[in-house]
mmCIF file of C-alpha atoms and ligand atoms in Angstrom:
data_model
loop_
_atom_site.group_PDB
_atom_site.id
_atom_site.type_symbol
_atom_site.label_atom_id
_atom_site.label_comp_id
_atom_site.label_asym_id
_atom_site.label_seq_id
_atom_site.Cartn_x
_atom_site.Cartn_y
_atom_site.Cartn_z
ATOM 1 C CA MET B 1401 -5.630 89.106 305.088
ATOM 2 C CA ALA B 1402 -2.438 88.569 303.088
ATOM 3 C CA GLU B 1403 -1.167 91.870 301.678
ATOM 4 C CA LEU B 1404 -0.651 92.260 297.953
ATOM 5 C CA ARG B 1405 2.970 93.398 297.619
ATOM 6 C CA ALA B 1406 4.265 95.216 294.542
ATOM 7 C CA PRO B 1407 4.595 94.115 291.897
ATOM 8 C CA SER B 1408 1.613 91.758 292.469
ATOM 9 C CA HIS B 1409 -0.530 92.073 289.401
ATOM 10 C CA LEU B 1410 -4.285 91.785 289.018
ATOM 11 C CA ILE B 1411 -4.877 90.268 285.585
ATOM 12 C CA SER B 1412 -7.667 87.935 286.708
ATOM 13 C CA LEU B 1413 -9.302 87.209 290.063
ATOM 14 C CA ALA B 1414 -7.335 83.940 290.071
ATOM 15 C CA ASP B 1415 -4.242 86.077 290.843
ATOM 16 C CA LEU B 1416 -5.638 86.808 294.297
ATOM 17 C CA PRO B 1417 -4.767 84.519 297.207
ATOM 18 C CA PRO B 1418 -7.619 82.394 298.652
ATOM 19 C CA GLY B 1419 -9.971 84.455 300.793
ATOM 20 C CA HIS B 1420 -8.817 87.695 299.219
ATOM 21 C CA VAL B 1421 -11.999 88.260 297.189
ATOM 22 C CA ALA B 1422 -14.134 88.058 300.341
ATOM 23 C CA ASP B 1423 -11.792 90.487 302.119
ATOM 24 C CA LEU B 1424 -11.912 92.901 299.181
ATOM 25 C CA LEU B 1425 -15.717 92.767 299.199
ATOM 26 C CA ASP B 1426 -15.835 93.507 302.938
ATOM 27 C CA LEU B 1427 -13.480 96.448 302.439
ATOM 28 C CA SER B 1428 -15.526 97.669 299.440
ATOM 29 C CA MET B 1429 -18.649 97.730 301.639
ATOM 30 C CA ARG B 1430 -16.840 99.607 304.411
ATOM 31 C CA LEU B 1431 -15.514 102.156 301.924
ATOM 32 C CA LYS B 1432 -19.000 102.614 300.485
ATOM 33 C CA ASN B 1433 -20.484 103.266 303.907
ATOM 34 C CA ARG B 1434 -18.022 105.806 305.243
ATOM 35 C CA PRO B 1435 -16.254 108.872 303.844
ATOM 36 C CA ALA B 1436 -12.956 108.018 302.160
ATOM 37 C CA LYS B 1437 -9.702 108.892 303.913
ATOM 38 C CA ALA B 1438 -6.720 110.235 301.986
ATOM 39 C CA SER B 1439 -4.913 106.919 302.383
ATOM 40 C CA LEU B 1440 -3.204 107.132 298.983
ATOM 41 C CA SER B 1441 -1.912 110.685 299.288
ATOM 42 C CA GLY B 1442 1.069 111.181 296.972
ATOM 43 C CA LYS B 1443 0.335 107.972 295.017
ATOM 44 C CA THR B 1444 -0.169 107.950 291.236
ATOM 45 C CA VAL B 1445 -1.813 105.373 288.997
ATOM 46 C CA GLY B 1446 -1.114 105.454 285.265
ATOM 47 C CA LEU B 1447 -4.186 104.548 283.196
ATOM 48 C CA LEU B 1448 -3.452 103.320 279.677
ATOM 49 C CA PHE B 1449 -6.408 102.899 277.365
ATOM 50 C CA PHE B 1450 -5.869 101.153 274.056
ATOM 51 C CA ARG B 1451 -9.646 101.356 273.530
ATOM 52 C CA GLY B 1452 -12.432 103.485 274.964
ATOM 53 C CA SER B 1453 -14.161 103.448 278.334
ATOM 54 C CA LEU B 1454 -16.742 105.474 280.204
ATOM 55 C CA ARG B 1455 -17.151 103.754 283.597
ATOM 56 C CA THR B 1456 -13.707 102.259 284.118
ATOM 57 C CA ARG B 1457 -11.830 105.460 283.423
ATOM 58 C CA THR B 1458 -14.050 107.771 285.440
ATOM 59 C CA SER B 1459 -14.475 105.405 288.392
ATOM 60 C CA PHE B 1460 -10.699 104.907 288.564
ATOM 61 C CA GLU B 1461 -10.071 108.646 288.477
ATOM 62 C CA ALA B 1462 -12.747 109.312 291.094
ATOM 63 C CA ALA B 1463 -11.460 106.489 293.317
ATOM 64 C CA MET B 1464 -7.879 107.759 293.285
ATOM 65 C CA THR B 1465 -8.960 111.382 293.843
ATOM 66 C CA GLN B 1466 -11.190 110.416 296.773
ATOM 67 C CA LEU B 1467 -8.326 108.402 298.310
ATOM 68 C CA GLY B 1468 -6.028 111.435 298.040
ATOM 69 C CA GLY B 1469 -3.980 110.210 295.071
ATOM 70 C CA ASN B 1470 -4.081 111.020 291.393
ATOM 71 C CA THR B 1471 -4.113 109.418 287.956
ATOM 72 C CA ILE B 1472 -2.307 110.040 284.696
ATOM 73 C CA ASN B 1473 -4.521 109.140 281.748
ATOM 74 C CA LEU B 1474 -3.035 108.073 278.460
ATOM 75 C CA SER B 1475 -5.122 107.129 275.449
ATOM 76 C CA ALA B 1476 -3.404 105.222 272.654
ATOM 77 C CA ALA B 1477 -5.672 107.024 270.188
ATOM 78 C CA SER B 1478 -4.234 110.467 270.969
ATOM 79 C CA ASP B 1479 -1.424 110.487 273.537
ATOM 80 C CA PHE B 1480 1.306 108.141 272.375
ATOM 81 C CA TRP B 1481 2.461 106.045 269.482
ATOM 82 C CA GLU B 1482 2.187 102.430 268.513
ATOM 83 C CA LEU B 1483 4.141 100.157 270.830
ATOM 84 C CA GLU B 1484 6.039 97.070 269.715
ATOM 85 C CA THR B 1485 5.101 93.848 271.483
ATOM 86 C CA ALA B 1486 7.289 91.248 269.741
ATOM 87 C CA GLU B 1487 10.313 90.222 271.804
ATOM 88 C CA GLY B 1488 13.740 90.421 270.140
ATOM 89 C CA THR B 1489 12.428 91.883 266.903
ATOM 90 C CA ILE B 1490 14.265 94.392 264.696
ATOM 91 C CA MET B 1491 12.086 97.466 265.172
ATOM 92 C CA ASP B 1492 12.025 98.771 261.628
ATOM 93 C CA GLY B 1493 8.209 98.902 261.426
ATOM 94 C CA ARG B 1494 5.633 101.469 262.538
ATOM 95 C CA ALA B 1495 6.224 101.243 266.286
ATOM 96 C CA PRO B 1496 9.071 103.481 267.524
ATOM 97 C CA GLU B 1497 8.999 102.155 271.117
ATOM 98 C CA HIS B 1498 8.767 98.746 272.771
ATOM 99 C CA VAL B 1499 6.311 97.888 275.578
ATOM 100 C CA LYS B 1500 9.381 96.699 277.510
ATOM 101 C CA ASP B 1501 10.768 100.264 277.608
ATOM 102 C CA ALA B 1502 7.401 101.986 278.072
ATOM 103 C CA ALA B 1503 6.610 99.713 281.035
ATOM 104 C CA ALA B 1504 9.977 100.327 282.682
ATOM 105 C CA VAL B 1505 9.785 104.106 282.190
ATOM 106 C CA LEU B 1506 6.156 104.514 283.309
ATOM 107 C CA SER B 1507 6.999 102.449 286.406
ATOM 108 C CA CYS B 1508 9.302 105.332 287.437
ATOM 109 C CA TYR B 1509 6.373 107.772 287.461
ATOM 110 C CA ALA B 1510 3.452 105.702 288.698
ATOM 111 C CA ASN B 1511 2.868 103.374 291.648
ATOM 112 C CA ALA B 1512 0.657 101.118 289.512
ATOM 113 C CA LEU B 1513 -0.283 100.830 285.859
ATOM 114 C CA ALA B 1514 -3.859 100.025 284.892
ATOM 115 C CA ILE B 1515 -4.260 98.833 281.335
ATOM 116 C CA ARG B 1516 -7.133 98.218 278.915
ATOM 117 C CA PRO B 1517 -5.523 96.483 275.921
ATOM 118 C CA LYS B 1518 -6.984 96.250 272.443
ATOM 119 C CA PRO B 1519 -7.126 92.760 270.946
ATOM 120 C CA ALA B 1520 -5.699 92.178 267.479
ATOM 121 C CA GLY B 1521 -9.058 90.591 266.580
ATOM 122 C CA ALA B 1522 -7.790 88.018 264.057
ATOM 123 C CA SER B 1523 -7.693 84.784 266.083
ATOM 124 C CA TRP B 1524 -9.466 83.871 269.324
ATOM 125 C CA GLU B 1525 -6.819 81.239 270.097
ATOM 126 C CA VAL B 1526 -4.156 83.956 269.939
ATOM 127 C CA ASP B 1527 -6.063 86.807 271.595
ATOM 128 C CA ARG B 1528 -7.381 84.679 274.477
ATOM 129 C CA ARG B 1529 -3.787 84.360 275.763
ATOM 130 C CA ASP B 1530 -3.948 88.038 276.833
ATOM 131 C CA ALA B 1531 -0.326 88.332 275.724
ATOM 132 C CA GLU B 1532 -0.286 92.142 275.600
ATOM 133 C CA ILE B 1533 -1.300 92.803 279.210
ATOM 134 C CA ARG B 1534 0.921 89.935 280.366
ATOM 135 C CA LEU B 1535 3.827 91.592 278.535
ATOM 136 C CA TRP B 1536 3.171 94.807 280.461
ATOM 137 C CA ALA B 1537 3.057 92.811 283.687
ATOM 138 C CA ARG B 1538 6.366 91.118 282.845
ATOM 139 C CA HIS B 1539 8.203 94.378 282.261
ATOM 140 C CA ALA B 1540 6.517 96.768 284.706
ATOM 141 C CA ARG B 1541 8.193 97.304 288.050
ATOM 142 C CA VAL B 1542 4.893 98.220 289.710
ATOM 143 C CA PRO B 1543 1.570 96.337 289.909
ATOM 144 C CA VAL B 1544 -0.370 96.029 286.665
ATOM 145 C CA ILE B 1545 -4.172 96.094 286.930
ATOM 146 C CA ASN B 1546 -6.364 94.688 284.176
ATOM 147 C CA MET B 1547 -9.080 97.154 283.121
ATOM 148 C CA GLU B 1548 -10.616 94.523 280.760
ATOM 149 C CA SER B 1549 -8.527 92.275 278.616
ATOM 150 C CA VAL B 1550 -9.777 89.794 276.032
ATOM 151 C CA LEU B 1551 -10.450 87.062 278.580
ATOM 152 C CA TRP B 1552 -10.993 88.775 281.945
ATOM 153 C CA HIS B 1553 -12.575 91.848 283.552
ATOM 154 C CA PRO B 1554 -11.722 91.350 287.242
ATOM 155 C CA LEU B 1555 -12.729 94.867 288.341
ATOM 156 C CA GLN B 1556 -16.205 94.438 286.861
ATOM 157 C CA ALA B 1557 -16.549 91.049 288.574
ATOM 158 C CA LEU B 1558 -15.678 92.532 291.975
ATOM 159 C CA ALA B 1559 -18.291 95.262 291.550
ATOM 160 C CA ASP B 1560 -20.797 92.660 290.354
ATOM 161 C CA LEU B 1561 -20.149 90.377 293.332
ATOM 162 C CA MET B 1562 -20.553 93.343 295.655
ATOM 163 C CA THR B 1563 -23.872 94.200 293.986
ATOM 164 C CA LEU B 1564 -25.042 90.583 294.214
ATOM 165 C CA ARG B 1565 -24.193 90.495 297.917
ATOM 166 C CA GLU B 1566 -26.011 93.775 298.555
ATOM 167 C CA SER B 1567 -29.049 92.512 296.712
ATOM 168 C CA LEU B 1568 -29.206 88.818 297.702
ATOM 169 C CA GLY B 1569 -27.218 88.592 300.935
ATOM 170 C CA GLU B 1570 -25.780 85.056 301.121
ATOM 171 C CA LEU B 1571 -24.919 83.938 297.588
ATOM 172 C CA ARG B 1572 -24.554 80.194 298.175
ATOM 173 C CA GLY B 1573 -27.423 78.345 296.502
ATOM 174 C CA LYS B 1574 -28.733 81.418 294.654
ATOM 175 C CA ARG B 1575 -29.339 81.218 290.900
ATOM 176 C CA LEU B 1576 -27.575 83.557 288.466
ATOM 177 C CA SER B 1577 -28.397 83.413 284.753
ATOM 178 C CA PHE B 1578 -26.252 85.001 282.072
ATOM 179 C CA VAL B 1579 -28.504 85.708 279.106
ATOM 180 C CA TRP B 1580 -27.002 86.681 275.750
ATOM 181 C CA THR B 1581 -28.608 89.782 274.233
ATOM 182 C CA GLN B 1582 -28.709 91.039 270.685
ATOM 183 C CA SER B 1583 -26.604 93.992 269.580
ATOM 184 C CA PRO B 1584 -24.946 95.134 266.346
ATOM 185 C CA THR B 1585 -21.740 95.783 268.303
ATOM 186 C CA ALA B 1586 -21.225 92.872 270.655
ATOM 187 C CA ALA B 1587 -18.862 93.213 273.599
ATOM 188 C CA SER B 1588 -16.140 90.886 274.751
ATOM 189 C CA PRO B 1589 -17.152 87.947 276.977
ATOM 190 C CA ALA B 1590 -14.549 89.063 279.562
ATOM 191 C CA ALA B 1591 -17.040 90.393 282.139
ATOM 192 C CA VAL B 1592 -19.112 87.213 281.900
ATOM 193 C CA HIS B 1593 -16.023 84.979 282.171
ATOM 194 C CA SER B 1594 -14.823 86.750 285.308
ATOM 195 C CA LEU B 1595 -18.175 86.792 287.092
ATOM 196 C CA LEU B 1596 -18.953 83.202 286.053
ATOM 197 C CA LEU B 1597 -15.862 81.908 287.866
ATOM 198 C CA ALA B 1598 -16.346 84.231 290.823
ATOM 199 C CA ALA B 1599 -20.013 83.295 291.230
ATOM 200 C CA VAL B 1600 -19.487 79.516 291.198
ATOM 201 C CA ALA B 1601 -16.645 79.959 293.684
ATOM 202 C CA GLN B 1602 -19.262 81.593 295.954
ATOM 203 C CA GLY B 1603 -21.542 78.556 295.514
ATOM 204 C CA MET B 1604 -23.998 80.128 293.087
ATOM 205 C CA HIS B 1605 -25.855 77.981 290.539
ATOM 206 C CA VAL B 1606 -25.111 79.529 287.166
ATOM 207 C CA ARG B 1607 -26.898 79.115 283.861
ATOM 208 C CA VAL B 1608 -25.621 80.518 280.549
ATOM 209 C CA ALA B 1609 -28.250 81.042 277.837
ATOM 210 C CA HIS B 1610 -27.195 81.917 274.310
ATOM 211 C CA PRO B 1611 -28.030 81.185 270.664
ATOM 212 C CA ALA B 1612 -26.025 78.610 268.707
ATOM 213 C CA GLY B 1613 -22.447 79.680 268.027
ATOM 214 C CA PHE B 1614 -22.148 82.017 271.018
ATOM 215 C CA ASP B 1615 -20.529 79.586 273.456
ATOM 216 C CA LEU B 1616 -18.217 81.102 276.026
ATOM 217 C CA ASP B 1617 -14.534 80.186 275.987
ATOM 218 C CA GLY B 1618 -14.235 76.399 276.384
ATOM 219 C CA GLU B 1619 -11.376 76.520 278.860
ATOM 220 C CA VAL B 1620 -13.164 79.078 281.037
ATOM 221 C CA MET B 1621 -16.268 76.848 281.040
ATOM 222 C CA SER B 1622 -14.117 73.871 282.100
ATOM 223 C CA GLN B 1623 -12.617 75.932 284.922
ATOM 224 C CA ALA B 1624 -16.115 76.996 285.974
ATOM 225 C CA ARG B 1625 -17.363 73.379 286.055
ATOM 226 C CA GLU B 1626 -14.344 72.323 288.082
ATOM 227 C CA ALA B 1627 -14.836 75.218 290.521
ATOM 228 C CA ALA B 1628 -18.534 74.346 290.781
ATOM 229 C CA ARG B 1629 -17.710 70.740 291.722
ATOM 230 C CA ALA B 1630 -15.433 72.050 294.468
ATOM 231 C CA SER B 1631 -17.938 74.561 295.863
ATOM 232 C CA GLY B 1632 -21.150 72.547 295.500
ATOM 233 C CA ALA B 1633 -22.441 74.913 292.824
ATOM 234 C CA SER B 1634 -23.480 74.076 289.262
ATOM 235 C CA VAL B 1635 -23.011 75.371 285.734
ATOM 236 C CA GLU B 1636 -25.396 74.637 282.896
ATOM 237 C CA THR B 1637 -26.089 76.033 279.452
ATOM 238 C CA CYS B 1638 -29.314 76.385 277.477
ATOM 239 C CA ALA B 1639 -30.284 77.564 274.022
ATOM 240 C CA ASN B 1640 -33.190 79.912 274.728
ATOM 241 C CA ALA B 1641 -33.712 82.912 276.945
ATOM 242 C CA GLN B 1642 -36.880 81.541 278.604
ATOM 243 C CA ASP B 1643 -35.071 78.488 279.966
ATOM 244 C CA GLY B 1644 -32.225 80.779 280.942
ATOM 245 C CA VAL B 1645 -34.385 83.083 283.060
ATOM 246 C CA ARG B 1646 -36.759 80.480 284.572
ATOM 247 C CA GLY B 1647 -36.238 80.392 288.351
ATOM 248 C CA ALA B 1648 -33.299 82.827 288.302
ATOM 249 C CA HIS B 1649 -32.726 85.224 291.187
ATOM 250 C CA VAL B 1650 -30.579 87.431 288.959
ATOM 251 C CA VAL B 1651 -30.556 87.818 285.187
ATOM 252 C CA TYR B 1652 -27.236 89.147 283.897
ATOM 253 C CA ALA B 1653 -27.757 90.455 280.353
ATOM 254 C CA ARG B 1654 -24.772 90.788 278.060
ATOM 255 C CA SER B 1655 -24.090 90.673 274.347
ATOM 256 C CA TRP B 1656 -20.827 88.932 273.575
ATOM 257 C CA HIS B 1657 -19.352 88.142 270.193
ATOM 258 C CA SER B 1658 -19.277 84.690 268.641
ATOM 259 C CA LEU B 1659 -15.933 83.055 269.294
ATOM 260 C CA GLU B 1660 -16.601 80.728 266.344
ATOM 261 C CA ASP B 1661 -16.619 83.681 263.932
ATOM 262 C CA TYR B 1662 -13.873 85.637 265.691
ATOM 263 C CA GLY B 1663 -11.714 87.387 263.109
ATOM 264 C CA ASN B 1664 -14.361 87.117 260.392
ATOM 265 C CA PRO B 1665 -16.589 90.249 260.598
ATOM 266 C CA THR B 1666 -18.819 89.141 257.705
ATOM 267 C CA LEU B 1667 -19.692 85.777 259.226
ATOM 268 C CA ALA B 1668 -20.010 87.375 262.664
ATOM 269 C CA ALA B 1669 -22.484 90.012 261.421
ATOM 270 C CA SER B 1670 -24.485 87.361 259.584
ATOM 271 C CA ARG B 1671 -24.700 85.154 262.685
ATOM 272 C CA ARG B 1672 -25.705 88.134 264.848
ATOM 273 C CA SER B 1673 -28.454 89.133 262.420
ATOM 274 C CA ARG B 1674 -29.917 85.599 262.603
ATOM 275 C CA ALA B 1675 -30.013 85.668 266.412
ATOM 276 C CA SER B 1676 -33.123 87.814 266.815
ATOM 277 C CA GLY B 1677 -35.538 87.869 269.749
ATOM 278 C CA TRP B 1678 -32.855 87.920 272.437
ATOM 279 C CA THR B 1679 -34.188 91.035 274.181
ATOM 280 C CA ILE B 1680 -34.862 91.151 277.932
ATOM 281 C CA ASP B 1681 -38.420 92.383 278.521
ATOM 282 C CA GLU B 1682 -40.845 92.287 281.458
ATOM 283 C CA ARG B 1683 -42.496 89.063 280.276
ATOM 284 C CA LEU B 1684 -39.179 87.290 280.221
ATOM 285 C CA MET B 1685 -38.153 88.681 283.607
ATOM 286 C CA ALA B 1686 -41.444 87.415 285.086
ATOM 287 C CA LEU B 1687 -40.171 83.838 284.580
ATOM 288 C CA GLY B 1688 -37.504 84.473 287.214
ATOM 289 C CA GLU B 1689 -37.778 84.287 291.003
ATOM 290 C CA GLU B 1690 -38.505 88.005 291.529
ATOM 291 C CA ALA B 1691 -35.392 88.296 289.384
ATOM 292 C CA LYS B 1692 -33.107 91.305 289.472
ATOM 293 C CA LEU B 1693 -31.448 92.601 286.301
ATOM 294 C CA MET B 1694 -27.733 93.210 285.937
ATOM 295 C CA HIS B 1695 -25.707 94.483 282.980
ATOM 296 C CA ALA B 1696 -22.094 95.692 282.936
ATOM 297 C CA MET B 1697 -23.000 98.506 280.486
ATOM 298 C CA PRO B 1698 -22.907 100.136 278.010
ATOM 299 C CA VAL B 1699 -26.375 98.751 277.256
ATOM 300 C CA ARG B 1700 -28.418 99.233 274.076
ATOM 301 C CA ARG B 1701 -31.892 100.210 275.271
ATOM 302 C CA ASN B 1702 -34.882 98.488 273.707
ATOM 303 C CA LEU B 1703 -32.582 96.136 271.823
ATOM 304 C CA GLU B 1704 -30.674 94.305 274.559
ATOM 305 C CA VAL B 1705 -33.015 95.278 277.401
ATOM 306 C CA MET B 1706 -36.364 97.111 277.272
ATOM 307 C CA ASP B 1707 -36.702 100.504 279.002
ATOM 308 C CA ALA B 1708 -39.357 99.135 281.364
ATOM 309 C CA VAL B 1709 -36.882 96.604 282.781
ATOM 310 C CA LEU B 1710 -33.836 98.888 282.831
ATOM 311 C CA ASP B 1711 -35.772 101.674 284.540
ATOM 312 C CA GLY B 1712 -37.849 99.363 286.727
ATOM 313 C CA PRO B 1713 -37.444 98.513 290.428
ATOM 314 C CA ARG B 1714 -35.570 95.258 289.772
ATOM 315 C CA SER B 1715 -32.760 96.893 287.801
ATOM 316 C CA LEU B 1716 -29.355 96.917 289.508
ATOM 317 C CA VAL B 1717 -27.394 98.375 286.607
ATOM 318 C CA VAL B 1718 -26.642 101.802 288.096
ATOM 319 C CA GLN B 1719 -25.828 100.270 291.487
ATOM 320 C CA GLN B 1720 -23.422 97.947 289.663
ATOM 321 C CA ALA B 1721 -21.742 100.898 287.968
ATOM 322 C CA GLU B 1722 -21.544 102.806 291.273
ATOM 323 C CA ASN B 1723 -19.930 99.809 292.924
ATOM 324 C CA ARG B 1724 -17.058 99.991 290.441
ATOM 325 C CA LEU B 1725 -15.974 103.072 292.423
ATOM 326 C CA HIS B 1726 -16.085 101.427 295.847
ATOM 327 C CA SER B 1727 -14.588 98.077 294.858
ATOM 328 C CA GLN B 1728 -11.754 99.734 292.908
ATOM 329 C CA LYS B 1729 -10.965 101.842 295.974
ATOM 330 C CA ALA B 1730 -10.612 98.585 297.892
ATOM 331 C CA VAL B 1731 -8.280 97.150 295.230
ATOM 332 C CA LEU B 1732 -6.208 100.343 295.122
ATOM 333 C CA GLN B 1733 -5.979 100.555 298.892
ATOM 334 C CA LYS B 1734 -4.810 96.950 299.121
ATOM 335 C CA LEU B 1735 -2.318 97.298 296.288
ATOM 336 C CA LEU B 1736 -0.919 100.722 297.132
ATOM 337 C CA GLY B 1737 -1.764 101.461 300.762
ATOM 338 C CA SER B 1738 1.109 101.485 303.219
HETATM 339 N N1 CP M 2596 -18.342 98.024 282.240
HETATM 340 C C1 CP M 2596 -17.293 98.722 281.762
HETATM 341 O O1 CP M 2596 -16.132 98.280 281.844
HETATM 342 O O2 CP M 2596 -17.616 99.939 281.257
HETATM 343 P P1 CP M 2596 -16.659 100.843 280.353
HETATM 344 O O3 CP M 2596 -16.363 100.039 279.094
HETATM 345 O O4 CP M 2596 -17.437 102.087 280.081
HETATM 346 O O5 CP M 2596 -15.390 101.115 281.095
#
């Protein structure tokens, strides 16, 4: 397996050399099945959160501790000030420090920087470029790890692939359905984008079911179709949850925001309120092929997914969350191990 050498960044799974995802999954399984060694003793990862997290933060901290290293956690809400992102600007506004300087300085203290940026939220065309995390990657002198940007959530996708492999064994030819779910506070489509590309690369047949106006990013869909042609997989979309679930081996529930209404909260709320009935219940799940349920969490119970499904024997959601720990250990070991 080719080693990732600093500063190799992990912004999306596409940053990994061919074959690397499979190697990371094998290592994740080995790390899950045996006690961790202190392979990262003396190593530090800086975690920068520009918005909140429950799983990503705690699984990162636990992973580094169990590997003998440590983390420094910084929350933009309480620990530092606004950072300037514009290149070459006269800094006479609110931000007293530039990302360029913060990245260089933090690189002196940490062996990697993991970042969860906050999108500006005005324009999808602008935010989908992931300019903020790419700016950190340009100026950091250590690897930058994406803890969920606007477009990608590579760490979630690795944990999801690991969970799929544990549950289904060989993934080629298996059917994975992403089903949009209703929520007053929709999440980003990043986790779905990342797993969509990763799943078709593994040869899975993927269906995406959502109400009108909730299409995934067009360029990501094009990449997925191209990857599917190369791997013998398929990608299709449908406009109701029943067609989405029919015949699926795994139903991946997720509420993502409308990219059509991005930057317009009033239109977005109105569209969401019209999209009722997108709740995963036992009747819907029965249309699948003994279908398992996945969700990246946080999940709104009895709105996105009914209790009976979330707490039932086909639910993989806690296993998914646990696998964040093991798969992130694999990433950290590959990035930082000697
Ligand atoms: N799935 C996920 O990234 O969870 P958090 O937002 O809690 O980190």
